[in-house]
Amino acid sequence: MEIYHKDGTFPRYCDAVRKSLDPNKFNEFAQLTSNEERFRFVSGLRSIVDELQLKREYNGKGMEQAVALKTLGNKAFQAERWNEALVFYNKCYLSTPKENVQEKSIILANRSAALYHLEKYDLALRDIQRALDNQYPSQMMYKLTERKARCYLAKKDYEAALECFKATVTALDDSNLPLERRQKLECDAQIMINVLPKSVETEAKNRKKASTKAAQLASQSVKVPEHFVEQALWFDETPDEGRFARTSADLKPNTILLLERPHVSALLEDYSLDHCTHCLKRVSVPIACPLCADVVFCSDECEAKANGTYHRYECGFLPILWGSGASITCHMALRMITQKSEEYFVKLKPELTALTNEQIDKLPIDDYRKVYKLVTHESSRTPEDFFQRTLMATLLNVCLTLGGYGSCPQEQHFIGGLLVHNLQLLQFNAHEVSEMIRETPDDIGNSTFIGGGLYPTLALFNHSCDPGVTRYYRGNQVCVRTVKNIAAGAMVAENYGPLFTQVRRDERRDTLLNQYRFTCQCVPCVENWPLFTEMDPSIIRFRCDGGKICSNVLKIPAAVNDFMVKCTECGEHTNIMKGLKSLQDTDMLFKSATRLHSSGEYEAALRKYVEMMETMSEVLVPPYRDYHLCQQGLRACMLEFGNRFTKAVAKK
């Protein structure tokens, strides 16, 4: 991940600043040995800071625009085009300024009506409550209490519905409705008040039975934790490979190895208004930032967490970041600072390099020390690279200062140095957060880059062009699962981009060397495995029956007549009849798994793929077409459990 895109303002600015420095001045910068010194040097060039001319701007909100959108929403609502109405009400709500409290409450009430008709009762109830909290007009209160009652009625919460119908009768006293209309609504509410007590009594009995059954099911079910690391996973370290994951036990395909929340995450600009900026989940009914129209939230909880920490400093500056061409790593580098206070970092200063790996592993995900010592390749960076990153850190720091972050000027260079450090470590340790996006329900879909995240445990996994795991995301939480058998003691590797089945070795190695600064020595690279399209289906690669004593591969033509084959390495005979029979079984399993997958039965399909993978692993040695087709099926199924979105919903 680079620090900027070519079409922004920063590349031109960076080029101009660099050219303005004479060779002696730049050589002075090149001799500096710490990030704090580099930041002090660049930020000391006052003309640079002055030239930035940054200022906080809250754009996208205004009542004229909001009223126009509300009118369009009302027209769609009257025509019973509920989804269209919801879209306009969402836009209207995001456009309504913070000070227009009552107008905001009315648009929330309107949106709750659209949600009620779309049968999204919980979301409708949320909007009703938020409208009530925002000075909703008392003369219109009956609308909300009656809608609230109808939502609870649809949810079969008869007790809550009864209370809301009673509140409706009371609220009608404050309405300015014509007498006849008021009496009609009061009569309707009174009918429900008379009918519902019997339902309340029945519901109480059913609830008692249901709670007993739920308790039984809860005791039987296995709860998936918010954060989980497979016990068999441990982290070794060597001079050549750094820290990397190993397993102390044999792992089967479809084993969950890791569930991890990020230390930091951020959205790309293109997804900032349809995904929650805090948890990265897709949002259909957004919660707005009170001040800016640049981000949305999925819940009041996410909004409170974001505005209680990082967003209050980012708010009003995001368009500047996006316009500059700053990459997602720059946004994350900034947020790594803004999600904690200046005092927090100052307090940690003496401990940043003092902890051992064992101590770091025990730290919580949000502790900055958890990520500080991740690889930066600082010793191999060029002065030009340092200058670009330091200049970007200067831009980020100006946002911090103007946003009111920190109160201790003497610590500004320390924080600036951390920004430079963050920009380095994110280059090699950040992951792209993805979402499976489909144009139609029948579309195969594309895994789409929507944001970035820094996952302290996942960052320790090394690369292989034939990885043992795949990953997907639920919001910004990453889930890592195995896609093949991994023997005890073996490295557990993920993939940094190129797979051997799709990209030739020279190209893979060039990509990895350029982006991650290592020459790949995984088995497919060392043995130069063929691309998937070049694997010969007429040759079957059997495992020698010599077991662990012999690792020889028996390359047998598919049309062979002999069933006992002698190994040229260990002299043992292998009965390939058993292997051929297994391949017939896997062919049936693959057809069954494919059918289940296409019909949306992903768990069942996974079980078939796992059975197929285990059968093939006993008799075959990759690279082999069917083996990798099975892996592809496993990955495709697993992605269905992560973020996914279909643009065009099938008509019922």
XYZ file of C-alpha atoms in Angstrom:
652
model
C 0.000 0.000 0.000
C 1.539 3.307 -1.130
C 0.973 6.565 0.747
C -0.703 8.513 -2.052
C -2.575 8.287 -5.355
C -1.246 10.134 -8.390
C -4.476 12.037 -9.054
C -4.471 13.955 -5.728
C -2.865 17.251 -4.749
C -0.160 15.734 -2.519
C 2.119 14.269 -5.264
C 2.459 17.673 -6.955
C 2.947 19.382 -3.602
C 5.550 16.807 -2.555
C 7.415 17.199 -5.848
C 7.446 21.005 -5.510
C 8.709 20.881 -1.926
C 11.413 18.377 -2.800
C 12.669 20.534 -5.682
C 12.766 23.577 -3.409
C 15.411 21.950 -1.192
C 19.024 22.406 -2.286
C 21.288 19.312 -2.194
C 22.994 20.348 1.039
C 19.686 20.807 2.839
C 18.371 17.450 1.632
C 21.645 15.762 2.570
C 21.184 17.175 6.063
C 17.777 15.456 6.176
C 19.240 12.212 4.787
C 21.715 11.990 7.697
C 18.970 11.961 10.346
C 18.494 8.645 12.170
C 15.150 8.888 13.974
C 11.582 9.542 12.858
C 11.196 12.274 15.470
C 14.267 14.088 14.099
C 12.969 13.730 10.549
C 9.601 15.152 11.533
C 11.222 18.034 13.439
C 13.329 18.854 10.368
C 10.462 18.864 7.831
C 7.944 20.607 10.082
C 10.644 23.200 10.778
C 10.460 24.295 7.148
C 7.784 26.868 7.967
C 7.066 27.676 4.318
C 5.870 24.082 3.879
C 3.415 24.192 6.756
C 2.158 27.640 5.733
C 1.731 26.546 2.130
C -0.622 23.741 3.149
C -3.264 26.331 4.142
C -5.544 23.687 5.595
C -8.760 24.529 7.356
C -11.624 22.557 8.815
C -14.732 22.626 6.616
C -18.113 21.059 7.276
C -19.736 20.530 3.891
C -22.831 18.700 2.705
C -25.363 19.993 5.222
C -28.006 22.669 4.573
C -31.742 23.048 5.069
C -32.489 24.066 1.478
C -31.035 20.802 0.216
C -32.643 18.837 3.068
C -36.129 20.233 2.359
C -35.835 19.365 -1.345
C -34.842 15.785 -0.490
C -37.650 15.509 2.062
C -40.175 16.589 -0.595
C -38.919 13.896 -2.967
C -39.118 11.351 -0.141
C -42.696 12.342 0.670
C -43.735 11.999 -2.987
C -42.235 8.515 -3.169
C -43.897 7.616 0.137
C -47.338 8.754 -1.052
C -46.853 6.629 -4.170
C -46.001 3.673 -1.869
C -42.490 3.400 -3.290
C -41.083 2.643 0.150
C -37.470 1.872 -0.842
C -37.212 5.026 -2.919
C -38.678 7.041 -0.048
C -36.109 5.538 2.315
C -33.231 6.587 0.036
C -34.441 10.211 -0.059
C -35.145 10.304 3.676
C -31.632 8.975 4.341
C -30.116 11.740 2.210
C -32.358 14.350 3.807
C -31.370 13.220 7.302
C -27.641 13.335 6.464
C -28.102 16.842 4.992
C -29.963 18.300 7.995
C -27.693 20.588 10.082
C -27.136 19.867 13.764
C -28.935 23.030 14.928
C -32.183 22.135 13.109
C -33.203 19.735 15.849
C -36.962 19.639 15.270
C -36.597 19.282 11.493
C -34.266 16.338 12.144
C -36.849 14.722 14.435
C -39.521 15.048 11.728
C -37.358 13.453 9.050
C -36.506 10.611 11.446
C -40.228 10.123 12.013
C -40.845 10.075 8.250
C -38.061 7.544 7.800
C -39.569 5.364 10.525
C -42.823 5.289 8.513
C -40.992 4.036 5.413
C -39.190 1.432 7.525
C -42.489 0.284 9.025
C -43.910 -0.351 5.548
C -40.706 -2.188 4.613
C -41.308 -4.399 7.692
C -38.026 -3.284 9.285
C -39.652 -2.860 12.668
C -36.569 -2.697 14.874
C -35.033 0.016 12.706
C -38.345 1.880 12.683
C -38.469 1.736 16.491
C -34.907 3.072 16.656
C -35.835 6.057 14.497
C -39.002 6.678 16.505
C -36.972 6.837 19.709
C -34.402 9.152 18.127
C -37.211 11.421 16.888
C -38.608 11.530 20.424
C -35.157 12.451 21.725
C -34.928 15.332 19.220
C -37.864 17.547 20.235
C -40.535 15.971 18.048
C -43.598 18.335 17.963
C -46.138 17.483 20.702
C -49.131 18.090 18.390
C -47.797 15.305 16.096
C -46.785 12.923 18.883
C -49.794 10.665 18.299
C -48.283 9.615 14.945
C -45.169 8.240 16.607
C -46.909 6.513 19.509
C -49.392 4.857 17.132
C -46.591 3.755 14.761
C -44.614 2.484 17.717
C -47.637 0.444 18.792
C -47.992 -1.028 15.278
C -44.299 -1.980 15.218
C -44.595 -3.799 18.535
C -47.789 -5.438 17.317
C -45.956 -6.764 14.239
C -43.171 -8.031 16.518
C -45.834 -9.728 18.698
C -44.698 -7.743 21.716
C -48.299 -7.219 22.832
C -47.475 -5.753 26.224
C -45.390 -2.948 24.705
C -48.023 -2.439 21.982
C -50.746 -2.046 24.612
C -48.783 0.666 26.440
C -48.159 2.521 23.177
C -51.848 2.452 22.189
C -52.678 3.924 25.615
C -50.046 6.622 25.009
C -51.654 7.320 21.620
C -54.996 8.117 23.252
C -53.229 10.566 25.589
C -51.175 12.109 22.767
C -54.310 12.785 20.718
C -55.314 15.387 23.323
C -52.394 17.550 22.144
C -53.101 17.119 18.440
C -54.688 19.789 16.284
C -56.606 17.270 14.187
C -60.229 17.833 13.121
C -62.600 16.326 15.677
C -63.886 13.553 13.405
C -60.352 12.399 12.466
C -59.263 12.503 16.094
C -62.248 10.475 17.262
C -61.595 7.856 14.566
C -57.957 7.395 15.671
C -58.980 7.323 19.330
C -61.634 4.698 18.599
C -59.102 2.522 16.708
C -56.636 2.769 19.581
C -59.335 1.984 22.134
C -60.329 -1.172 20.253
C -56.736 -2.392 20.473
C -56.569 -1.478 24.165
C -59.625 -3.667 24.780
C -58.389 -6.580 22.626
C -54.717 -6.771 23.590
C -54.895 -7.855 27.276
C -55.830 -11.406 26.201
C -52.876 -11.463 23.818
C -50.619 -10.173 26.605
C -51.710 -13.053 28.847
C -51.126 -15.622 26.096
C -47.789 -14.034 25.234
C -46.622 -14.275 28.856
C -47.284 -18.047 28.852
C -45.551 -18.506 25.492
C -42.616 -16.405 26.618
C -42.115 -18.627 29.657
C -42.003 -21.732 27.444
C -39.779 -20.022 24.894
C -37.298 -18.827 27.535
C -36.935 -22.387 28.864
C -36.329 -23.704 25.350
C -33.906 -20.858 24.555
C -31.945 -21.619 27.724
C -31.645 -25.259 26.653
C -30.479 -24.292 23.155
C -28.004 -21.762 24.581
C -26.453 -24.431 26.782
C -26.018 -26.701 23.742
C -24.716 -24.104 21.282
C -21.065 -23.175 20.839
C -20.611 -19.419 21.121
C -18.149 -17.843 18.706
C -16.117 -15.284 20.668
C -15.413 -11.742 19.487
C -11.686 -12.502 19.622
C -10.286 -16.001 19.205
C -6.896 -17.547 18.463
C -6.705 -21.314 17.894
C -4.734 -22.894 20.758
C -2.587 -24.901 18.345
C -1.317 -21.657 16.798
C 2.031 -20.341 18.023
C 4.640 -17.920 16.699
C 8.186 -18.950 15.916
C 11.040 -16.638 14.942
C 14.076 -17.102 12.692
C 16.609 -14.609 11.258
C 15.419 -15.249 7.684
C 11.655 -15.388 8.234
C 11.106 -13.114 11.227
C 8.098 -14.001 13.385
C 5.635 -16.371 11.763
C 2.763 -18.705 12.625
C 3.158 -22.445 13.203
C 0.744 -25.098 14.405
C 1.447 -27.545 17.218
C -1.325 -29.918 16.056
C -2.577 -31.360 12.760
C -5.173 -28.986 11.311
C -8.032 -30.061 9.069
C -9.581 -27.912 6.326
C -12.273 -25.450 7.521
C -10.702 -24.943 10.967
C -11.190 -21.412 12.305
C -7.710 -20.272 13.367
C -8.278 -16.623 14.109
C -11.043 -14.103 14.772
C -9.560 -10.659 15.275
C -10.733 -7.070 15.547
C -8.335 -4.506 14.071
C -6.051 -2.246 16.048
C -7.207 0.376 13.561
C -9.385 0.383 10.444
C -10.670 2.943 7.954
C -12.952 3.101 4.921
C -12.141 4.213 1.408
C -13.908 7.412 0.371
C -16.140 5.542 -2.116
C -17.707 3.524 0.724
C -17.863 6.229 3.391
C -21.608 6.882 3.004
C -22.882 3.308 2.809
C -20.677 1.635 5.446
C -20.247 2.422 9.126
C -17.003 4.353 9.590
C -16.457 2.631 12.952
C -17.157 -1.075 12.358
C -17.188 -1.037 8.507
C -20.532 -2.858 8.260
C -22.782 -1.904 5.347
C -25.537 0.477 6.444
C -29.002 0.721 4.885
C -30.425 3.089 7.524
C -27.567 5.396 8.574
C -26.933 7.365 11.737
C -25.435 10.743 10.801
C -22.496 12.636 12.252
C -23.976 15.788 13.832
C -21.417 18.061 12.126
C -20.221 16.564 8.830
C -21.825 14.708 5.944
C -18.691 12.683 5.144
C -19.358 9.551 7.211
C -22.238 7.456 8.540
C -22.694 5.003 11.417
C -24.729 1.826 11.794
C -25.798 2.489 15.388
C -25.798 5.034 18.182
C -23.102 2.924 19.878
C -20.713 3.208 16.908
C -21.462 6.931 16.572
C -20.729 7.506 20.272
C -17.454 5.529 20.153
C -16.242 7.321 17.026
C -17.174 10.837 18.129
C -15.832 10.109 21.603
C -12.384 9.451 20.108
C -11.000 9.742 16.578
C -13.855 11.280 14.575
C -13.995 14.490 16.581
C -10.458 15.197 15.289
C -11.041 13.897 11.738
C -14.437 15.582 11.333
C -14.183 18.326 8.694
C -10.760 17.149 7.468
C -11.653 13.965 5.582
C -12.362 15.769 2.276
C -8.883 17.338 2.564
C -7.304 13.904 3.065
C -9.265 12.358 0.189
C -8.561 15.321 -2.101
C -4.849 15.185 -1.355
C -4.672 11.658 -2.744
C -3.582 10.294 0.641
C -3.996 6.515 0.637
C -5.951 4.427 3.110
C -2.682 3.785 5.007
C -2.392 7.541 5.674
C -5.919 7.592 7.079
C -5.072 4.620 9.303
C -1.756 6.198 10.374
C -3.685 9.259 11.521
C -6.416 7.228 13.215
C -3.825 5.163 15.110
C -3.091 8.435 16.887
C -6.566 10.017 17.133
C -8.197 6.951 18.694
C -6.066 7.580 21.804
C -5.167 10.759 23.695
C -1.825 12.557 23.525
C -1.327 11.758 27.241
C -1.701 8.042 26.434
C 1.220 8.106 23.961
C 3.425 10.268 26.172
C 2.925 7.802 29.025
C 3.886 4.862 26.739
C 7.004 6.583 25.377
C 9.545 4.799 27.633
C 7.973 1.364 26.968
C 7.612 1.369 23.174
C 10.763 -0.658 22.537
C 11.186 -2.263 25.966
C 8.701 -5.168 25.789
C 9.516 -8.734 24.727
C 7.444 -10.560 22.105
C 5.860 -12.669 24.852
C 4.760 -9.527 26.702
C 3.455 -7.935 23.496
C 1.411 -11.041 22.640
C -0.510 -10.687 25.914
C -1.502 -7.060 25.312
C -5.043 -6.138 24.229
C -5.648 -5.337 20.540
C -6.088 -1.589 21.119
C -2.731 -1.165 22.927
C -0.333 0.792 20.682
C 2.594 -1.291 21.969
C 0.884 -4.293 20.361
C 1.718 -2.958 16.886
C 4.663 -0.597 17.412
C 7.345 -3.261 16.824
C 5.812 -4.703 13.641
C 8.293 -4.739 10.753
C 8.999 -1.375 9.058
C 12.161 -2.170 7.004
C 13.414 1.201 8.214
C 17.081 0.299 7.698
C 16.608 -0.310 3.960
C 14.561 2.797 3.162
C 15.917 5.566 0.951
C 16.088 9.238 1.989
C 13.485 9.994 -0.720
C 11.082 7.468 0.829
C 11.616 8.956 4.286
C 11.064 12.460 2.929
C 7.733 11.587 1.276
C 6.439 9.848 4.397
C 7.623 12.637 6.690
C 5.996 15.261 4.500
C 2.732 13.268 4.586
C 3.080 13.040 8.383
C 3.379 16.835 8.434
C 0.083 17.145 6.553
C -1.564 14.687 8.957
C -0.163 16.549 11.946
C -1.577 19.859 10.721
C -5.007 18.154 10.719
C -4.340 17.033 14.297
C -3.351 20.512 15.427
C -6.252 22.287 13.723
C -8.617 19.607 15.052
C -7.604 20.421 18.628
C -5.668 17.217 19.317
C -3.142 17.467 22.129
C -2.336 20.297 24.500
C 1.402 19.891 24.912
C 3.383 21.657 22.107
C 6.683 20.113 23.206
C 5.278 16.626 22.433
C 4.239 17.569 18.889
C 7.471 16.245 17.370
C 7.138 12.969 19.283
C 3.580 12.484 17.939
C 4.803 13.508 14.469
C 7.543 10.887 14.706
C 4.901 8.269 15.553
C 2.969 9.299 12.429
C 6.107 8.687 10.332
C 6.567 5.316 12.066
C 2.927 4.366 11.473
C 3.226 5.135 7.762
C 6.172 2.728 7.580
C 4.715 -0.210 9.508
C 1.338 -0.007 7.740
C 3.053 -0.410 4.368
C 3.949 -4.019 5.211
C 1.366 -5.034 7.803
C -2.021 -3.564 6.831
C -4.671 -5.712 5.157
C -7.347 -4.772 2.642
C -10.833 -5.224 4.121
C -13.176 -6.640 1.489
C -16.828 -7.192 0.685
C -18.340 -9.630 -1.819
C -20.412 -7.446 -4.152
C -22.858 -8.886 -6.683
C -24.740 -7.046 -9.420
C -27.602 -9.605 -9.266
C -28.405 -12.560 -6.982
C -27.142 -14.979 -9.670
C -23.874 -13.109 -10.189
C -20.710 -14.919 -9.054
C -19.615 -11.665 -7.383
C -16.361 -9.770 -6.923
C -14.372 -9.477 -3.727
C -14.139 -5.683 -3.463
C -11.615 -3.581 -1.500
C -13.663 -1.276 0.774
C -11.117 -0.247 3.413
C -8.029 -1.184 5.378
C -7.258 -2.702 8.753
C -4.232 -3.479 10.912
C -4.582 -6.882 12.615
C -1.734 -7.477 15.090
C -1.951 -11.301 15.082
C -2.718 -11.727 11.383
C 0.200 -9.407 10.574
C 2.566 -12.106 11.919
C 1.448 -14.708 9.323
C 4.028 -15.215 6.564
C 3.245 -15.566 2.857
C 2.932 -18.585 0.599
C 1.853 -18.709 -3.040
C -0.078 -21.853 -1.987
C -1.530 -20.618 1.333
C -2.977 -22.924 3.960
C -5.648 -20.408 4.965
C -8.092 -17.916 3.538
C -9.572 -14.848 5.210
C -12.802 -12.918 5.023
C -14.361 -10.071 6.971
C -17.515 -9.475 9.013
C -17.595 -5.724 9.272
C -13.968 -5.045 10.188
C -13.451 -8.318 12.074
C -11.250 -10.753 10.164
C -11.856 -14.506 10.174
C -9.041 -16.866 9.109
C -9.883 -20.482 8.151
C -7.797 -23.355 6.835
C -8.275 -24.507 3.239
C -6.142 -27.646 3.409
C -4.599 -30.114 5.843
C -1.678 -28.558 7.730
C 0.637 -30.939 9.577
C 1.760 -30.307 13.166
C 4.966 -28.281 13.217
C 4.349 -26.728 9.789
C 4.180 -23.025 9.001
C 0.660 -21.612 8.701
C 0.908 -19.212 5.772
C -1.551 -16.792 4.240
C -1.312 -15.092 0.851
C -0.144 -11.523 0.233
C -1.552 -11.271 -3.293
C -0.316 -13.600 -6.067
C -1.406 -17.266 -6.082
C 0.729 -19.788 -7.952
C -2.347 -21.116 -9.812
C -2.909 -17.717 -11.474
C 0.467 -15.917 -11.720
C 3.826 -17.215 -12.960
C 6.741 -17.515 -10.528
C 8.900 -14.677 -11.907
C 5.983 -12.250 -11.804
C 4.982 -13.390 -8.302
C 8.494 -12.981 -6.981
C 8.886 -9.544 -8.593
C 5.594 -8.374 -7.067
C 6.492 -9.632 -3.596
C 10.022 -8.215 -3.754
C 8.740 -4.781 -4.825
C 5.877 -4.616 -2.332
C 7.181 -6.586 0.663
C 10.965 -6.750 0.143
C 11.518 -10.508 0.171
C 12.169 -13.204 -2.429
C 9.557 -15.902 -1.972
C 10.894 -19.353 -1.089
C 7.573 -21.184 -0.721
C 7.292 -24.691 -2.227
C 5.476 -23.575 -5.432
C 8.246 -21.013 -6.023
C 11.159 -23.341 -5.225
C 9.665 -26.172 -7.339
C 8.205 -23.774 -9.939
C 4.718 -25.288 -9.937
C 2.666 -24.804 -13.117
C -0.294 -22.462 -13.479
C -3.712 -24.077 -13.026
C -4.343 -23.912 -16.785
C -1.034 -25.724 -17.428
C -1.572 -28.666 -15.051
C -1.702 -31.881 -17.039
C -5.018 -33.684 -16.310
C -3.667 -36.880 -17.907
C -1.061 -37.304 -15.146
C -2.101 -38.202 -11.588
C 0.337 -37.310 -8.794
C 0.069 -40.124 -6.217
C 1.568 -40.072 -2.744
C 4.038 -42.914 -2.093
C 2.731 -45.474 0.415
C 6.111 -45.235 2.114
C 4.383 -42.676 4.321
C 6.489 -40.235 6.318
C 9.658 -42.140 5.455
C 9.293 -41.239 1.774
C 8.058 -37.971 0.269
C 8.374 -39.092 -3.333
C 5.618 -38.269 -5.829
C 4.485 -41.021 -8.186
C 3.466 -39.460 -11.516
C 1.089 -41.949 -13.078
C -0.749 -41.631 -16.424
C -4.542 -41.593 -15.900
C -4.878 -44.520 -18.365
C -2.443 -46.801 -16.478
C -3.164 -50.559 -16.420
C -0.844 -51.564 -13.554
C -2.287 -51.114 -10.076
C 0.918 -51.741 -8.070
C 3.628 -49.148 -8.685
C 7.128 -49.358 -7.246
C 8.632 -46.171 -5.823
C 12.043 -45.302 -7.304
C 13.083 -43.642 -4.032
C 12.159 -46.079 -1.213
C 11.360 -49.258 -3.156
C 7.911 -49.605 -1.559
C 4.940 -50.595 -3.705
C 1.894 -48.333 -3.840
C -1.552 -49.670 -4.663
C -2.949 -46.933 -6.904
C -6.257 -48.796 -7.258
C -7.240 -47.357 -3.885
C -6.266 -43.905 -5.096
C -8.255 -44.208 -8.319
C -11.298 -45.328 -6.353
C -10.888 -42.295 -4.067
C -10.806 -40.001 -7.095
C -14.117 -41.440 -8.323
C -15.594 -40.702 -4.882
C -14.269 -37.138 -4.912
C -15.798 -36.532 -8.338
C -19.246 -37.283 -6.896
C -18.500 -35.152 -3.816
C -17.443 -32.221 -6.002
C -20.672 -32.323 -8.014
C -22.681 -32.473 -4.795
C -20.710 -29.605 -3.208
C -21.094 -27.439 -6.329
C -24.854 -28.015 -6.364
C -25.196 -27.169 -2.660
C -23.044 -24.059 -3.089
C -25.097 -22.734 -6.016
C -28.330 -23.285 -4.051
C -27.011 -21.244 -1.100
C -26.448 -24.181 1.286
C -22.939 -23.069 2.165
C -22.416 -25.045 5.380
C -23.461 -28.284 3.666
C -21.273 -27.468 0.650
C -18.312 -26.806 2.952
C -18.693 -30.216 4.572
C -18.598 -31.875 1.136
C -15.518 -29.886 0.077
C -13.765 -30.792 3.342
C -14.544 -34.488 2.846
C -13.218 -34.248 -0.707
C -10.059 -32.419 0.405
C -9.278 -34.965 3.113
C -9.794 -37.882 0.733
C -7.499 -36.359 -1.900
C -4.854 -35.418 0.682
C -4.466 -39.094 1.608
C -3.575 -40.214 -1.931
C -2.615 -37.164 -4.017
C 0.182 -34.609 -3.930
C -0.372 -31.083 -5.256
C -0.169 -29.440 -7.700
C -3.190 -31.300 -9.065
C -6.192 -29.724 -10.818
C -8.972 -31.343 -8.772
C -7.175 -30.577 -5.517
C -6.991 -26.871 -6.332
C -10.562 -26.777 -7.676
C -11.629 -28.113 -4.291
C -9.635 -25.396 -2.519
C -11.273 -22.813 -4.747
C -14.692 -24.184 -3.729
C -13.727 -23.983 -0.042
C -12.644 -20.355 -0.397
C -15.771 -19.396 -2.340
C -18.028 -20.921 0.345
C -16.147 -19.210 3.161
C -16.493 -15.788 1.510
C -20.272 -16.197 1.786
C -19.944 -15.939 5.576
C -18.284 -12.539 5.314
C -19.322 -9.091 4.110
C -21.547 -9.393 1.060
C -23.987 -7.220 -0.828
C -26.250 -7.697 -3.834
C -27.109 -4.518 -5.738
C -30.219 -5.776 -7.541
C -32.478 -7.832 -5.266
C -34.495 -10.564 -6.962
C -38.211 -9.825 -7.269
C -40.464 -11.998 -5.171
